[in-house]
mmCIF file with all atom_site columns, N, CA and C in Angstrom:
data_model
loop_
_atom_site.group_PDB
_atom_site.id
_atom_site.type_symbol
_atom_site.label_atom_id
_atom_site.label_alt_id
_atom_site.label_comp_id
_atom_site.label_asym_id
_atom_site.label_entity_id
_atom_site.label_seq_id
_atom_site.pdbx_PDB_ins_code
_atom_site.Cartn_x
_atom_site.Cartn_y
_atom_site.Cartn_z
_atom_site.occupancy
_atom_site.B_iso_or_equiv
_atom_site.pdbx_formal_charge
_atom_site.auth_seq_id
_atom_site.auth_comp_id
_atom_site.auth_asym_id
_atom_site.auth_atom_id
_atom_site.pdbx_PDB_model_num
ATOM 1   N N  . UNK A 1 1  ? -6.471  -34.329 22.134  1.00 50.00 ? 1066 UNK A N  1
ATOM 2   C CA . UNK A 1 1  ? -6.135  -34.861 21.268  1.00 50.00 ? 1066 UNK A CA 1
ATOM 3   C C  . UNK A 1 1  ? -5.018  -34.146 20.621  1.00 50.00 ? 1066 UNK A C  1
ATOM 4   N N  . UNK A 1 2  ? -3.761  -34.716 20.607  1.00 59.00 ? 1067 UNK A N  1
ATOM 5   C CA . UNK A 1 2  ? -2.317  -34.293 20.220  1.00 59.00 ? 1067 UNK A CA 1
ATOM 6   C C  . UNK A 1 2  ? -2.648  -34.368 18.386  1.00 59.00 ? 1067 UNK A C  1
ATOM 7   N N  . UNK A 1 3  ? -3.029  -35.268 17.608  1.00 81.00 ? 1068 UNK A N  1
ATOM 8   C CA . UNK A 1 3  ? -3.191  -35.373 16.270  1.00 81.00 ? 1068 UNK A CA 1
ATOM 9   C C  . UNK A 1 3  ? -4.107  -34.516 15.786  1.00 81.00 ? 1068 UNK A C  1
ATOM 10  N N  . UNK A 1 4  ? -5.250  -34.104 16.187  1.00 84.00 ? 1069 UNK A N  1
ATOM 11  C CA . UNK A 1 4  ? -5.733  -32.888 15.842  1.00 84.00 ? 1069 UNK A CA 1
ATOM 12  C C  . UNK A 1 4  ? -5.395  -31.329 15.903  1.00 84.00 ? 1069 UNK A C  1
ATOM 13  N N  . UNK A 1 5  ? -4.621  -31.319 16.892  1.00 86.00 ? 1070 UNK A N  1
ATOM 14  C CA . UNK A 1 5  ? -3.885  -30.079 17.134  1.00 86.00 ? 1070 UNK A CA 1
ATOM 15  C C  . UNK A 1 5  ? -2.561  -29.885 16.036  1.00 86.00 ? 1070 UNK A C  1
ATOM 16  N N  . UNK A 1 6  ? -2.037  -31.297 15.808  1.00 87.00 ? 1071 UNK A N  1
ATOM 17  C CA . UNK A 1 6  ? -1.017  -31.065 14.406  1.00 87.00 ? 1071 UNK A CA 1
ATOM 18  C C  . UNK A 1 6  ? -1.781  -30.887 13.077  1.00 87.00 ? 1071 UNK A C  1
ATOM 19  N N  . UNK A 1 7  ? -2.624  -31.436 13.064  1.00 87.00 ? 1072 UNK A N  1
ATOM 20  C CA . UNK A 1 7  ? -3.543  -31.344 11.781  1.00 87.00 ? 1072 UNK A CA 1
ATOM 21  C C  . UNK A 1 7  ? -3.800  -29.819 11.473  1.00 87.00 ? 1072 UNK A C  1
ATOM 22  N N  . UNK A 1 8  ? -4.523  -29.170 12.571  1.00 90.00 ? 1073 UNK A N  1
ATOM 23  C CA . UNK A 1 8  ? -4.877  -27.807 12.629  1.00 90.00 ? 1073 UNK A CA 1
ATOM 24  C C  . UNK A 1 8  ? -3.682  -26.741 12.108  1.00 90.00 ? 1073 UNK A C  1
ATOM 25  N N  . UNK A 1 9  ? -2.295  -27.208 12.567  1.00 91.00 ? 1074 UNK A N  1
ATOM 26  C CA . UNK A 1 9  ? -1.051  -26.669 12.358  1.00 91.00 ? 1074 UNK A CA 1
ATOM 27  C C  . UNK A 1 9  ? -0.663  -26.824 11.078  1.00 91.00 ? 1074 UNK A C  1
ATOM 28  N N  . UNK A 1 10 ? -0.838  -27.927 10.749  1.00 92.00 ? 1075 UNK A N  1
ATOM 29  C CA . UNK A 1 10 ? -0.562  -28.291 9.103   1.00 92.00 ? 1075 UNK A CA 1
ATOM 30  C C  . UNK A 1 10 ? -1.228  -27.488 8.251   1.00 92.00 ? 1075 UNK A C  1
ATOM 31  N N  . UNK A 1 11 ? -2.805  -27.368 8.513   1.00 92.00 ? 1076 UNK A N  1
ATOM 32  C CA . UNK A 1 11 ? -3.702  -26.442 7.612   1.00 92.00 ? 1076 UNK A CA 1
ATOM 33  C C  . UNK A 1 11 ? -2.978  -25.238 7.918   1.00 92.00 ? 1076 UNK A C  1
ATOM 34  N N  . UNK A 1 12 ? -2.955  -24.731 8.867   1.00 93.00 ? 1077 UNK A N  1
ATOM 35  C CA . UNK A 1 12 ? -2.664  -23.298 8.917   1.00 93.00 ? 1077 UNK A CA 1
ATOM 36  C C  . UNK A 1 12 ? -1.311  -22.928 8.231   1.00 93.00 ? 1077 UNK A C  1
ATOM 37  N N  . UNK A 1 13 ? -0.340  -23.705 8.417   1.00 95.00 ? 1078 UNK A N  1
ATOM 38  C CA . UNK A 1 13 ? 1.005   -23.766 7.766   1.00 95.00 ? 1078 UNK A CA 1
ATOM 39  C C  . UNK A 1 13 ? 0.800   -23.904 6.091   1.00 95.00 ? 1078 UNK A C  1
ATOM 40  N N  . UNK A 1 14 ? -0.002  -24.770 5.458   1.00 94.00 ? 1079 UNK A N  1
ATOM 41  C CA . UNK A 1 14 ? -0.080  -24.835 4.231   1.00 94.00 ? 1079 UNK A CA 1
ATOM 42  C C  . UNK A 1 14 ? -0.909  -23.530 3.670   1.00 94.00 ? 1079 UNK A C  1
ATOM 43  N N  . UNK A 1 15 ? -1.948  -23.240 4.073   1.00 95.00 ? 1080 UNK A N  1
ATOM 44  C CA . UNK A 1 15 ? -2.667  -22.089 3.824   1.00 95.00 ? 1080 UNK A CA 1
ATOM 45  C C  . UNK A 1 15 ? -2.107  -20.797 3.853   1.00 95.00 ? 1080 UNK A C  1
ATOM 46  N N  . UNK A 1 16 ? -1.390  -20.624 4.625   1.00 94.00 ? 1081 UNK A N  1
ATOM 47  C CA . UNK A 1 16 ? -0.405  -19.560 5.004   1.00 94.00 ? 1081 UNK A CA 1
ATOM 48  C C  . UNK A 1 16 ? 0.612   -19.105 3.904   1.00 94.00 ? 1081 UNK A C  1
ATOM 49  N N  . UNK A 1 17 ? 1.284   -20.655 3.764   1.00 95.00 ? 1082 UNK A N  1
ATOM 50  C CA . UNK A 1 17 ? 2.270   -20.488 2.546   1.00 95.00 ? 1082 UNK A CA 1
ATOM 51  C C  . UNK A 1 17 ? 1.448   -20.220 1.000   1.00 95.00 ? 1082 UNK A C  1
ATOM 52  N N  . UNK A 1 18 ? 0.335   -20.953 0.789   1.00 95.00 ? 1083 UNK A N  1
ATOM 53  C CA . UNK A 1 18 ? -0.239  -20.632 -0.321  1.00 95.00 ? 1083 UNK A CA 1
ATOM 54  C C  . UNK A 1 18 ? -0.601  -19.246 -0.486  1.00 95.00 ? 1083 UNK A C  1
ATOM 55  N N  . UNK A 1 19 ? -1.195  -18.521 0.609   1.00 95.00 ? 1084 UNK A N  1
ATOM 56  C CA . UNK A 1 19 ? -1.553  -17.181 0.352   1.00 95.00 ? 1084 UNK A CA 1
ATOM 57  C C  . UNK A 1 19 ? -0.354  -16.320 0.504   1.00 95.00 ? 1084 UNK A C  1
ATOM 58  N N  . UNK A 1 20 ? 1.016   -16.502 1.106   1.00 95.00 ? 1085 UNK A N  1
ATOM 59  C CA . UNK A 1 20 ? 1.908   -15.755 0.820   1.00 95.00 ? 1085 UNK A CA 1
ATOM 60  C C  . UNK A 1 20 ? 2.441   -15.854 -0.516  1.00 95.00 ? 1085 UNK A C  1
ATOM 61  N N  . UNK A 1 21 ? 2.336   -16.898 -1.193  1.00 95.00 ? 1086 UNK A N  1
ATOM 62  C CA . UNK A 1 21 ? 3.049   -17.167 -2.449  1.00 95.00 ? 1086 UNK A CA 1
ATOM 63  C C  . UNK A 1 21 ? 2.243   -16.375 -3.371  1.00 95.00 ? 1086 UNK A C  1
ATOM 64  N N  . UNK A 1 22 ? 1.082   -16.336 -3.202  1.00 94.00 ? 1087 UNK A N  1
ATOM 65  C CA . UNK A 1 22 ? 0.140   -15.654 -4.483  1.00 94.00 ? 1087 UNK A CA 1
ATOM 66  C C  . UNK A 1 22 ? 0.237   -14.187 -3.742  1.00 94.00 ? 1087 UNK A C  1
ATOM 67  N N  . UNK A 1 23 ? 0.175   -13.779 -2.704  1.00 93.00 ? 1088 UNK A N  1
ATOM 68  C CA . UNK A 1 23 ? 0.631   -12.349 -2.712  1.00 93.00 ? 1088 UNK A CA 1
ATOM 69  C C  . UNK A 1 23 ? 1.970   -11.793 -3.220  1.00 93.00 ? 1088 UNK A C  1
ATOM 70  N N  . UNK A 1 24 ? 2.781   -12.559 -2.872  1.00 94.00 ? 1089 UNK A N  1
ATOM 71  C CA . UNK A 1 24 ? 4.235   -12.153 -3.413  1.00 94.00 ? 1089 UNK A CA 1
ATOM 72  C C  . UNK A 1 24 ? 4.028   -12.236 -5.127  1.00 94.00 ? 1089 UNK A C  1
ATOM 73  N N  . UNK A 1 25 ? 3.602   -13.298 -5.486  1.00 92.00 ? 1090 UNK A N  1
ATOM 74  C CA . UNK A 1 25 ? 3.632   -13.178 -7.041  1.00 92.00 ? 1090 UNK A CA 1
ATOM 75  C C  . UNK A 1 25 ? 2.907   -12.118 -7.552  1.00 92.00 ? 1090 UNK A C  1
ATOM 76  N N  . UNK A 1 26 ? 1.599   -11.898 -6.845  1.00 92.00 ? 1091 UNK A N  1
ATOM 77  C CA . UNK A 1 26 ? 0.781   -10.736 -7.562  1.00 92.00 ? 1091 UNK A CA 1
ATOM 78  C C  . UNK A 1 26 ? 1.679   -9.266  -7.428  1.00 92.00 ? 1091 UNK A C  1
ATOM 79  N N  . UNK A 1 27 ? 2.439   -9.280  -6.212  1.00 91.00 ? 1092 UNK A N  1
ATOM 80  C CA . UNK A 1 27 ? 3.254   -7.839  -6.064  1.00 91.00 ? 1092 UNK A CA 1
ATOM 81  C C  . UNK A 1 27 ? 4.386   -7.801  -7.139  1.00 91.00 ? 1092 UNK A C  1
ATOM 82  N N  . UNK A 1 28 ? 5.040   -8.799  -6.931  1.00 92.00 ? 1093 UNK A N  1
ATOM 83  C CA . UNK A 1 28 ? 6.496   -8.631  -7.624  1.00 92.00 ? 1093 UNK A CA 1
ATOM 84  C C  . UNK A 1 28 ? 6.479   -9.135  -9.295  1.00 92.00 ? 1093 UNK A C  1
ATOM 85  N N  . UNK A 1 29 ? 5.532   -9.827  -9.762  1.00 91.00 ? 1094 UNK A N  1
ATOM 86  C CA . UNK A 1 29 ? 5.566   -10.274 -11.098 1.00 91.00 ? 1094 UNK A CA 1
ATOM 87  C C  . UNK A 1 29 ? 4.878   -9.362  -11.812 1.00 91.00 ? 1094 UNK A C  1
ATOM 88  N N  . UNK A 1 30 ? 5.411   -8.495  -12.833 1.00 89.00 ? 1095 UNK A N  1
ATOM 89  C CA . UNK A 1 30 ? 4.335   -7.794  -13.847 1.00 89.00 ? 1095 UNK A CA 1
ATOM 90  C C  . UNK A 1 30 ? 3.329   -8.352  -14.673 1.00 89.00 ? 1095 UNK A C  1
ATOM 91  N N  . UNK A 1 31 ? 2.477   -8.207  -14.648 1.00 89.00 ? 1096 UNK A N  1
ATOM 92  C CA . UNK A 1 31 ? 1.610   -8.789  -15.863 1.00 89.00 ? 1096 UNK A CA 1
ATOM 93  C C  . UNK A 1 31 ? 0.408   -9.577  -15.110 1.00 89.00 ? 1096 UNK A C  1
ATOM 94  N N  . UNK A 1 32 ? 0.635   -9.969  -13.771 1.00 88.00 ? 1097 UNK A N  1
ATOM 95  C CA . UNK A 1 32 ? -0.571  -10.468 -12.986 1.00 88.00 ? 1097 UNK A CA 1
ATOM 96  C C  . UNK A 1 32 ? -1.723  -9.847  -12.930 1.00 88.00 ? 1097 UNK A C  1
ATOM 97  N N  . UNK A 1 33 ? -2.848  -10.248 -13.234 1.00 90.00 ? 1098 UNK A N  1
ATOM 98  C CA . UNK A 1 33 ? -3.947  -9.384  -12.652 1.00 90.00 ? 1098 UNK A CA 1
ATOM 99  C C  . UNK A 1 33 ? -4.496  -9.630  -11.201 1.00 90.00 ? 1098 UNK A C  1
ATOM 100 N N  . UNK A 1 34 ? -4.651  -8.436  -10.732 1.00 90.00 ? 1099 UNK A N  1
ATOM 101 C CA . UNK A 1 34 ? -4.965  -8.146  -9.307  1.00 90.00 ? 1099 UNK A CA 1
ATOM 102 C C  . UNK A 1 34 ? -6.278  -9.343  -9.078  1.00 90.00 ? 1099 UNK A C  1
ATOM 103 N N  . UNK A 1 35 ? -6.926  -8.801  -9.786  1.00 92.00 ? 1100 UNK A N  1
ATOM 104 C CA . UNK A 1 35 ? -8.488  -9.571  -9.616  1.00 92.00 ? 1100 UNK A CA 1
ATOM 105 C C  . UNK A 1 35 ? -8.514  -11.107 -9.331  1.00 92.00 ? 1100 UNK A C  1
ATOM 106 N N  . UNK A 1 36 ? -7.773  -11.684 -10.337 1.00 92.00 ? 1101 UNK A N  1
ATOM 107 C CA . UNK A 1 36 ? -7.727  -12.949 -10.503 1.00 92.00 ? 1101 UNK A CA 1
ATOM 108 C C  . UNK A 1 36 ? -6.813  -13.708 -9.004  1.00 92.00 ? 1101 UNK A C  1
ATOM 109 N N  . UNK A 1 37 ? -5.723  -12.659 -8.447  1.00 92.00 ? 1102 UNK A N  1
ATOM 110 C CA . UNK A 1 37 ? -4.960  -12.833 -7.544  1.00 92.00 ? 1102 UNK A CA 1
ATOM 111 C C  . UNK A 1 37 ? -5.845  -12.868 -6.221  1.00 92.00 ? 1102 UNK A C  1
ATOM 112 N N  . UNK A 1 38 ? -6.514  -11.802 -6.153  1.00 93.00 ? 1103 UNK A N  1
ATOM 113 C CA . UNK A 1 38 ? -7.726  -11.774 -4.943  1.00 93.00 ? 1103 UNK A CA 1
ATOM 114 C C  . UNK A 1 38 ? -8.437  -12.948 -5.105  1.00 93.00 ? 1103 UNK A C  1
ATOM 115 N N  . UNK A 1 39 ? -9.004  -13.281 -6.155  1.00 94.00 ? 1104 UNK A N  1
ATOM 116 C CA . UNK A 1 39 ? -10.092 -14.229 -6.010  1.00 94.00 ? 1104 UNK A CA 1
ATOM 117 C C  . UNK A 1 39 ? -9.289  -15.661 -5.573  1.00 94.00 ? 1104 UNK A C  1
ATOM 118 N N  . UNK A 1 40 ? -7.920  -15.828 -6.220  1.00 94.00 ? 1105 UNK A N  1
ATOM 119 C CA . UNK A 1 40 ? -7.360  -17.111 -5.529  1.00 94.00 ? 1105 UNK A CA 1
ATOM 120 C C  . UNK A 1 40 ? -6.914  -16.936 -4.026  1.00 94.00 ? 1105 UNK A C  1
ATOM 121 N N  . UNK A 1 41 ? -6.748  -15.711 -3.651  1.00 94.00 ? 1106 UNK A N  1
ATOM 122 C CA . UNK A 1 41 ? -6.405  -15.575 -2.141  1.00 94.00 ? 1106 UNK A CA 1
ATOM 123 C C  . UNK A 1 41 ? -7.935  -15.925 -1.472  1.00 94.00 ? 1106 UNK A C  1
ATOM 124 N N  . UNK A 1 42 ? -8.963  -15.363 -2.132  1.00 95.00 ? 1107 UNK A N  1
ATOM 125 C CA . UNK A 1 42 ? -10.175 -15.439 -1.206  1.00 95.00 ? 1107 UNK A CA 1
ATOM 126 C C  . UNK A 1 42 ? -10.433 -17.096 -1.170  1.00 95.00 ? 1107 UNK A C  1
ATOM 127 N N  . UNK A 1 43 ? -10.337 -17.825 -2.511  1.00 94.00 ? 1108 UNK A N  1
ATOM 128 C CA . UNK A 1 43 ? -10.474 -19.351 -2.188  1.00 94.00 ? 1108 UNK A CA 1
ATOM 129 C C  . UNK A 1 43 ? -9.688  -19.956 -1.364  1.00 94.00 ? 1108 UNK A C  1
ATOM 130 N N  . UNK A 1 44 ? -8.365  -19.738 -1.001  1.00 94.00 ? 1109 UNK A N  1
ATOM 131 C CA . UNK A 1 44 ? -7.854  -20.257 -0.140  1.00 94.00 ? 1109 UNK A CA 1
ATOM 132 C C  . UNK A 1 44 ? -8.185  -20.109 1.106   1.00 94.00 ? 1109 UNK A C  1
ATOM 133 N N  . UNK A 1 45 ? -8.419  -18.781 1.548   1.00 94.00 ? 1110 UNK A N  1
ATOM 134 C CA . UNK A 1 45 ? -8.782  -18.442 2.922   1.00 94.00 ? 1110 UNK A CA 1
ATOM 135 C C  . UNK A 1 45 ? -10.522 -19.226 3.326   1.00 94.00 ? 1110 UNK A C  1
ATOM 136 N N  . UNK A 1 46 ? -11.090 -19.411 2.059   1.00 93.00 ? 1111 UNK A N  1
ATOM 137 C CA . UNK A 1 46 ? -12.299 -20.273 2.241   1.00 93.00 ? 1111 UNK A CA 1
ATOM 138 C C  . UNK A 1 46 ? -11.959 -21.722 2.613   1.00 93.00 ? 1111 UNK A C  1
ATOM 139 N N  . UNK A 1 47 ? -10.934 -22.093 1.764   1.00 92.00 ? 1112 UNK A N  1
ATOM 140 C CA . UNK A 1 47 ? -10.391 -23.527 2.059   1.00 92.00 ? 1112 UNK A CA 1
ATOM 141 C C  . UNK A 1 47 ? -9.743  -23.639 3.296   1.00 92.00 ? 1112 UNK A C  1
ATOM 142 N N  . UNK A 1 48 ? -9.343  -22.793 3.752   1.00 93.00 ? 1113 UNK A N  1
ATOM 143 C CA . UNK A 1 48 ? -8.568  -22.958 5.225   1.00 93.00 ? 1113 UNK A CA 1
ATOM 144 C C  . UNK A 1 48 ? -9.768  -22.898 6.193   1.00 93.00 ? 1113 UNK A C  1
ATOM 145 N N  . UNK A 1 49 ? -10.676 -22.061 5.969   1.00 92.00 ? 1114 UNK A N  1
ATOM 146 C CA . UNK A 1 49 ? -11.902 -22.092 6.945   1.00 92.00 ? 1114 UNK A CA 1
ATOM 147 C C  . UNK A 1 49 ? -12.692 -23.530 7.115   1.00 92.00 ? 1114 UNK A C  1
ATOM 148 N N  . UNK A 1 50 ? -12.863 -23.799 5.799   1.00 89.00 ? 1115 UNK A N  1
ATOM 149 C CA . UNK A 1 50 ? -13.565 -25.365 5.548   1.00 89.00 ? 1115 UNK A CA 1
ATOM 150 C C  . UNK A 1 50 ? -12.546 -26.114 6.046   1.00 89.00 ? 1115 UNK A C  1
ATOM 151 N N  . UNK A 1 51 ? -11.503 -26.450 5.961   1.00 89.00 ? 1116 UNK A N  1
ATOM 152 C CA . UNK A 1 51 ? -10.506 -27.549 6.691   1.00 89.00 ? 1116 UNK A CA 1
ATOM 153 C C  . UNK A 1 51 ? -10.252 -27.401 8.165   1.00 89.00 ? 1116 UNK A C  1
ATOM 154 N N  . UNK A 1 52 ? -10.370 -26.240 8.655   1.00 90.00 ? 1117 UNK A N  1
ATOM 155 C CA . UNK A 1 52 ? -10.360 -26.097 10.157  1.00 90.00 ? 1117 UNK A CA 1
ATOM 156 C C  . UNK A 1 52 ? -11.592 -26.422 10.783  1.00 90.00 ? 1117 UNK A C  1
ATOM 157 N N  . UNK A 1 53 ? -12.617 -26.148 10.158  1.00 87.00 ? 1118 UNK A N  1
ATOM 158 C CA . UNK A 1 53 ? -14.129 -26.539 10.463  1.00 87.00 ? 1118 UNK A CA 1
ATOM 159 C C  . UNK A 1 53 ? -14.189 -28.317 10.501  1.00 87.00 ? 1118 UNK A C  1
ATOM 160 N N  . UNK A 1 54 ? -13.693 -28.690 9.626   1.00 83.00 ? 1119 UNK A N  1
ATOM 161 C CA . UNK A 1 54 ? -13.660 -30.229 9.361   1.00 83.00 ? 1119 UNK A CA 1
ATOM 162 C C  . UNK A 1 54 ? -12.918 -30.972 10.340  1.00 83.00 ? 1119 UNK A C  1
ATOM 163 N N  . UNK A 1 55 ? -11.750 -30.445 10.580  1.00 83.00 ? 1120 UNK A N  1
ATOM 164 C CA . UNK A 1 55 ? -10.978 -30.739 11.491  1.00 83.00 ? 1120 UNK A CA 1
ATOM 165 C C  . UNK A 1 55 ? -11.447 -30.730 13.068  1.00 83.00 ? 1120 UNK A C  1
ATOM 166 N N  . UNK A 1 56 ? -12.133 -29.557 13.351  1.00 81.00 ? 1121 UNK A N  1
ATOM 167 C CA . UNK A 1 56 ? -12.990 -29.355 14.745  1.00 81.00 ? 1121 UNK A CA 1
ATOM 168 C C  . UNK A 1 56 ? -13.891 -30.399 14.881  1.00 81.00 ? 1121 UNK A C  1
ATOM 169 N N  . UNK A 1 57 ? -14.717 -30.548 13.849  1.00 75.00 ? 1122 UNK A N  1
ATOM 170 C CA . UNK A 1 57 ? -15.769 -31.780 14.308  1.00 75.00 ? 1122 UNK A CA 1
ATOM 171 C C  . UNK A 1 57 ? -15.798 -32.490 13.124  1.00 75.00 ? 1122 UNK A C  1
ATOM 172 N N  . UNK A 1 58 ? -15.308 -33.703 13.114  1.00 61.00 ? 1123 UNK A N  1
ATOM 173 C CA . UNK A 1 58 ? -15.188 -34.594 12.340  1.00 61.00 ? 1123 UNK A CA 1
ATOM 174 C C  . UNK A 1 58 ? -16.654 -35.197 12.155  1.00 61.00 ? 1123 UNK A C  1
ATOM 175 N N  . UNK A 1 59 ? -16.798 -36.095 11.055  1.00 63.00 ? 1124 UNK A N  1
ATOM 176 C CA . UNK A 1 59 ? -18.026 -37.056 10.792  1.00 63.00 ? 1124 UNK A CA 1
ATOM 177 C C  . UNK A 1 59 ? -17.925 -38.073 11.943  1.00 63.00 ? 1124 UNK A C  1
ATOM 178 N N  . UNK A 1 60 ? -19.067 -38.487 12.413  1.00 62.00 ? 1125 UNK A N  1
ATOM 179 C CA . UNK A 1 60 ? -19.305 -39.726 12.964  1.00 62.00 ? 1125 UNK A CA 1
ATOM 180 C C  . UNK A 1 60 ? -18.320 -39.536 14.403  1.00 62.00 ? 1125 UNK A C  1
ATOM 181 N N  . UNK A 1 61 ? -18.180 -38.067 15.003  1.00 61.00 ? 1126 UNK A N  1
ATOM 182 C CA . UNK A 1 61 ? -17.522 -38.017 16.112  1.00 61.00 ? 1126 UNK A CA 1
ATOM 183 C C  . UNK A 1 61 ? -17.472 -38.976 17.220  1.00 61.00 ? 1126 UNK A C  1
ATOM 184 N N  . UNK A 1 62 ? -18.803 -39.569 17.516  1.00 67.00 ? 1127 UNK A N  1
ATOM 185 C CA . UNK A 1 62 ? -19.032 -40.337 18.458  1.00 67.00 ? 1127 UNK A CA 1
ATOM 186 C C  . UNK A 1 62 ? -18.549 -41.965 18.080  1.00 67.00 ? 1127 UNK A C  1
ATOM 187 N N  . UNK A 1 63 ? -18.479 -42.161 16.837  1.00 69.00 ? 1128 UNK A N  1
ATOM 188 C CA . UNK A 1 63 ? -17.608 -43.496 16.478  1.00 69.00 ? 1128 UNK A CA 1
ATOM 189 C C  . UNK A 1 63 ? -16.203 -43.570 16.373  1.00 69.00 ? 1128 UNK A C  1
ATOM 190 N N  . UNK A 1 64 ? -15.608 -43.958 17.529  1.00 73.00 ? 1129 UNK A N  1
ATOM 191 C CA . UNK A 1 64 ? -14.269 -43.879 17.736  1.00 73.00 ? 1129 UNK A CA 1
ATOM 192 C C  . UNK A 1 64 ? -13.321 -44.334 16.488  1.00 73.00 ? 1129 UNK A C  1
ATOM 193 N N  . UNK A 1 65 ? -13.887 -45.376 15.732  1.00 76.00 ? 1130 UNK A N  1
ATOM 194 C CA . UNK A 1 65 ? -13.318 -45.836 14.493  1.00 76.00 ? 1130 UNK A CA 1
ATOM 195 C C  . UNK A 1 65 ? -13.284 -45.126 13.317  1.00 76.00 ? 1130 UNK A C  1
ATOM 196 N N  . UNK A 1 66 ? -14.148 -44.316 13.247  1.00 74.00 ? 1131 UNK A N  1
ATOM 197 C CA . UNK A 1 66 ? -14.471 -43.581 12.031  1.00 74.00 ? 1131 UNK A CA 1
ATOM 198 C C  . UNK A 1 66 ? -13.480 -42.027 12.239  1.00 74.00 ? 1131 UNK A C  1
ATOM 199 N N  . UNK A 1 67 ? -13.493 -41.911 13.620  1.00 71.00 ? 1132 UNK A N  1
ATOM 200 C CA . UNK A 1 67 ? -12.751 -40.699 13.727  1.00 71.00 ? 1132 UNK A CA 1
ATOM 201 C C  . UNK A 1 67 ? -11.230 -41.276 13.458  1.00 71.00 ? 1132 UNK A C  1
ATOM 202 N N  . UNK A 1 68 ? -10.678 -42.265 13.709  1.00 74.00 ? 1133 UNK A N  1
ATOM 203 C CA . UNK A 1 68 ? -9.396  -42.663 13.853  1.00 74.00 ? 1133 UNK A CA 1
ATOM 204 C C  . UNK A 1 68 ? -8.981  -42.801 12.383  1.00 74.00 ? 1133 UNK A C  1
ATOM 205 N N  . UNK A 1 69 ? -10.046 -43.099 11.332  1.00 75.00 ? 1134 UNK A N  1
ATOM 206 C CA . UNK A 1 69 ? -9.661  -43.317 10.135  1.00 75.00 ? 1134 UNK A CA 1
ATOM 207 C C  . UNK A 1 69 ? -9.743  -42.055 9.601   1.00 75.00 ? 1134 UNK A C  1
ATOM 208 N N  . UNK A 1 70 ? -10.401 -41.310 9.933   1.00 70.00 ? 1135 UNK A N  1
ATOM 209 C CA . UNK A 1 70 ? -10.359 -39.764 9.311   1.00 70.00 ? 1135 UNK A CA 1
ATOM 210 C C  . UNK A 1 70 ? -9.141  -38.872 9.361   1.00 70.00 ? 1135 UNK A C  1
ATOM 211 N N  . UNK A 1 71 ? -8.846  -39.326 10.744  1.00 72.00 ? 1136 UNK A N  1
ATOM 212 C CA . UNK A 1 71 ? -7.439  -38.483 11.091  1.00 72.00 ? 1136 UNK A CA 1
ATOM 213 C C  . UNK A 1 71 ? -6.232  -39.056 10.800  1.00 72.00 ? 1136 UNK A C  1
ATOM 214 N N  . UNK A 1 72 ? -6.294  -40.484 10.424  1.00 74.00 ? 1137 UNK A N  1
ATOM 215 C CA . UNK A 1 72 ? -5.089  -41.204 9.762   1.00 74.00 ? 1137 UNK A CA 1
ATOM 216 C C  . UNK A 1 72 ? -4.801  -40.849 8.294   1.00 74.00 ? 1137 UNK A C  1
ATOM 217 N N  . UNK A 1 73 ? -6.185  -40.844 7.691   1.00 71.00 ? 1138 UNK A N  1
ATOM 218 C CA . UNK A 1 73 ? -6.262  -40.387 6.235   1.00 71.00 ? 1138 UNK A CA 1
ATOM 219 C C  . UNK A 1 73 ? -5.638  -38.986 5.953   1.00 71.00 ? 1138 UNK A C  1
ATOM 220 N N  . UNK A 1 74 ? -5.857  -38.075 6.950   1.00 62.00 ? 1139 UNK A N  1
ATOM 221 C CA . UNK A 1 74 ? -5.183  -36.733 7.046   1.00 62.00 ? 1139 UNK A CA 1
ATOM 222 C C  . UNK A 1 74 ? -4.027  -36.637 7.154   1.00 62.00 ? 1139 UNK A C  1
ATOM 223 N N  . UNK A 1 75 ? -3.505  -37.542 8.155   1.00 61.00 ? 1140 UNK A N  1
ATOM 224 C CA . UNK A 1 75 ? -2.081  -37.319 8.705   1.00 61.00 ? 1140 UNK A CA 1
ATOM 225 C C  . UNK A 1 75 ? -1.026  -37.849 7.401   1.00 61.00 ? 1140 UNK A C  1
ATOM 226 N N  . UNK A 1 76 ? -1.736  -38.904 6.764   1.00 58.00 ? 1141 UNK A N  1
ATOM 227 C CA . UNK A 1 76 ? -1.144  -39.631 5.658   1.00 58.00 ? 1141 UNK A CA 1
ATOM 228 C C  . UNK A 1 76 ? -0.942  -38.684 4.443   1.00 58.00 ? 1141 UNK A C  1
ATOM 229 N N  . UNK A 1 77 ? -1.870  -37.771 3.981   1.00 58.00 ? 1142 UNK A N  1
ATOM 230 C CA . UNK A 1 77 ? -1.602  -36.906 3.170   1.00 58.00 ? 1142 UNK A CA 1
ATOM 231 C C  . UNK A 1 77 ? -0.631  -35.701 3.471   1.00 58.00 ? 1142 UNK A C  1
ATOM 232 N N  . UNK A 1 78 ? -1.065  -35.492 4.787   1.00 55.00 ? 1143 UNK A N  1
ATOM 233 C CA . UNK A 1 78 ? 0.006   -33.996 4.979   1.00 55.00 ? 1143 UNK A CA 1
ATOM 234 C C  . UNK A 1 78 ? 1.553   -34.795 5.171   1.00 55.00 ? 1143 UNK A C  1
ATOM 235 N N  . UNK A 1 79 ? 1.840   -35.903 5.287   1.00 57.00 ? 1144 UNK A N  1
ATOM 236 C CA . UNK A 1 79 ? 3.207   -36.331 5.211   1.00 57.00 ? 1144 UNK A CA 1
ATOM 237 C C  . UNK A 1 79 ? 3.989   -36.415 3.756   1.00 57.00 ? 1144 UNK A C  1
ATOM 238 N N  . UNK A 1 80 ? 2.893   -36.809 2.791   1.00 54.00 ? 1145 UNK A N  1
ATOM 239 C CA . UNK A 1 80 ? 3.014   -36.786 1.525   1.00 54.00 ? 1145 UNK A CA 1
ATOM 240 C C  . UNK A 1 80 ? 3.927   -35.792 0.781   1.00 54.00 ? 1145 UNK A C  1
ATOM 241 N N  . UNK A 1 81 ? 3.494   -34.553 1.464   1.00 51.00 ? 1146 UNK A N  1
ATOM 242 C CA . UNK A 1 81 ? 3.929   -33.361 0.799   1.00 51.00 ? 1146 UNK A CA 1
ATOM 243 C C  . UNK A 1 81 ? 5.237   -32.615 1.471   1.00 51.00 ? 1146 UNK A C  1
#
């Protein structure tokens, strides 16, 4: 299923970009608390794991109409960014 693969790639790219932005800000901008940056990086990784899990096993997998609606919703969201 090509759309699922595209969705997983988009999730990986967005999570990677967010993680690298937080890491760069934490290292280069003085005055940023490392504890808060580490908490934020942990939340980004948790979000990544959750979204990949949801993309891998969508709700109502046996109902093709629900699956199509599920992936259509995610593809519209990813195009808006």
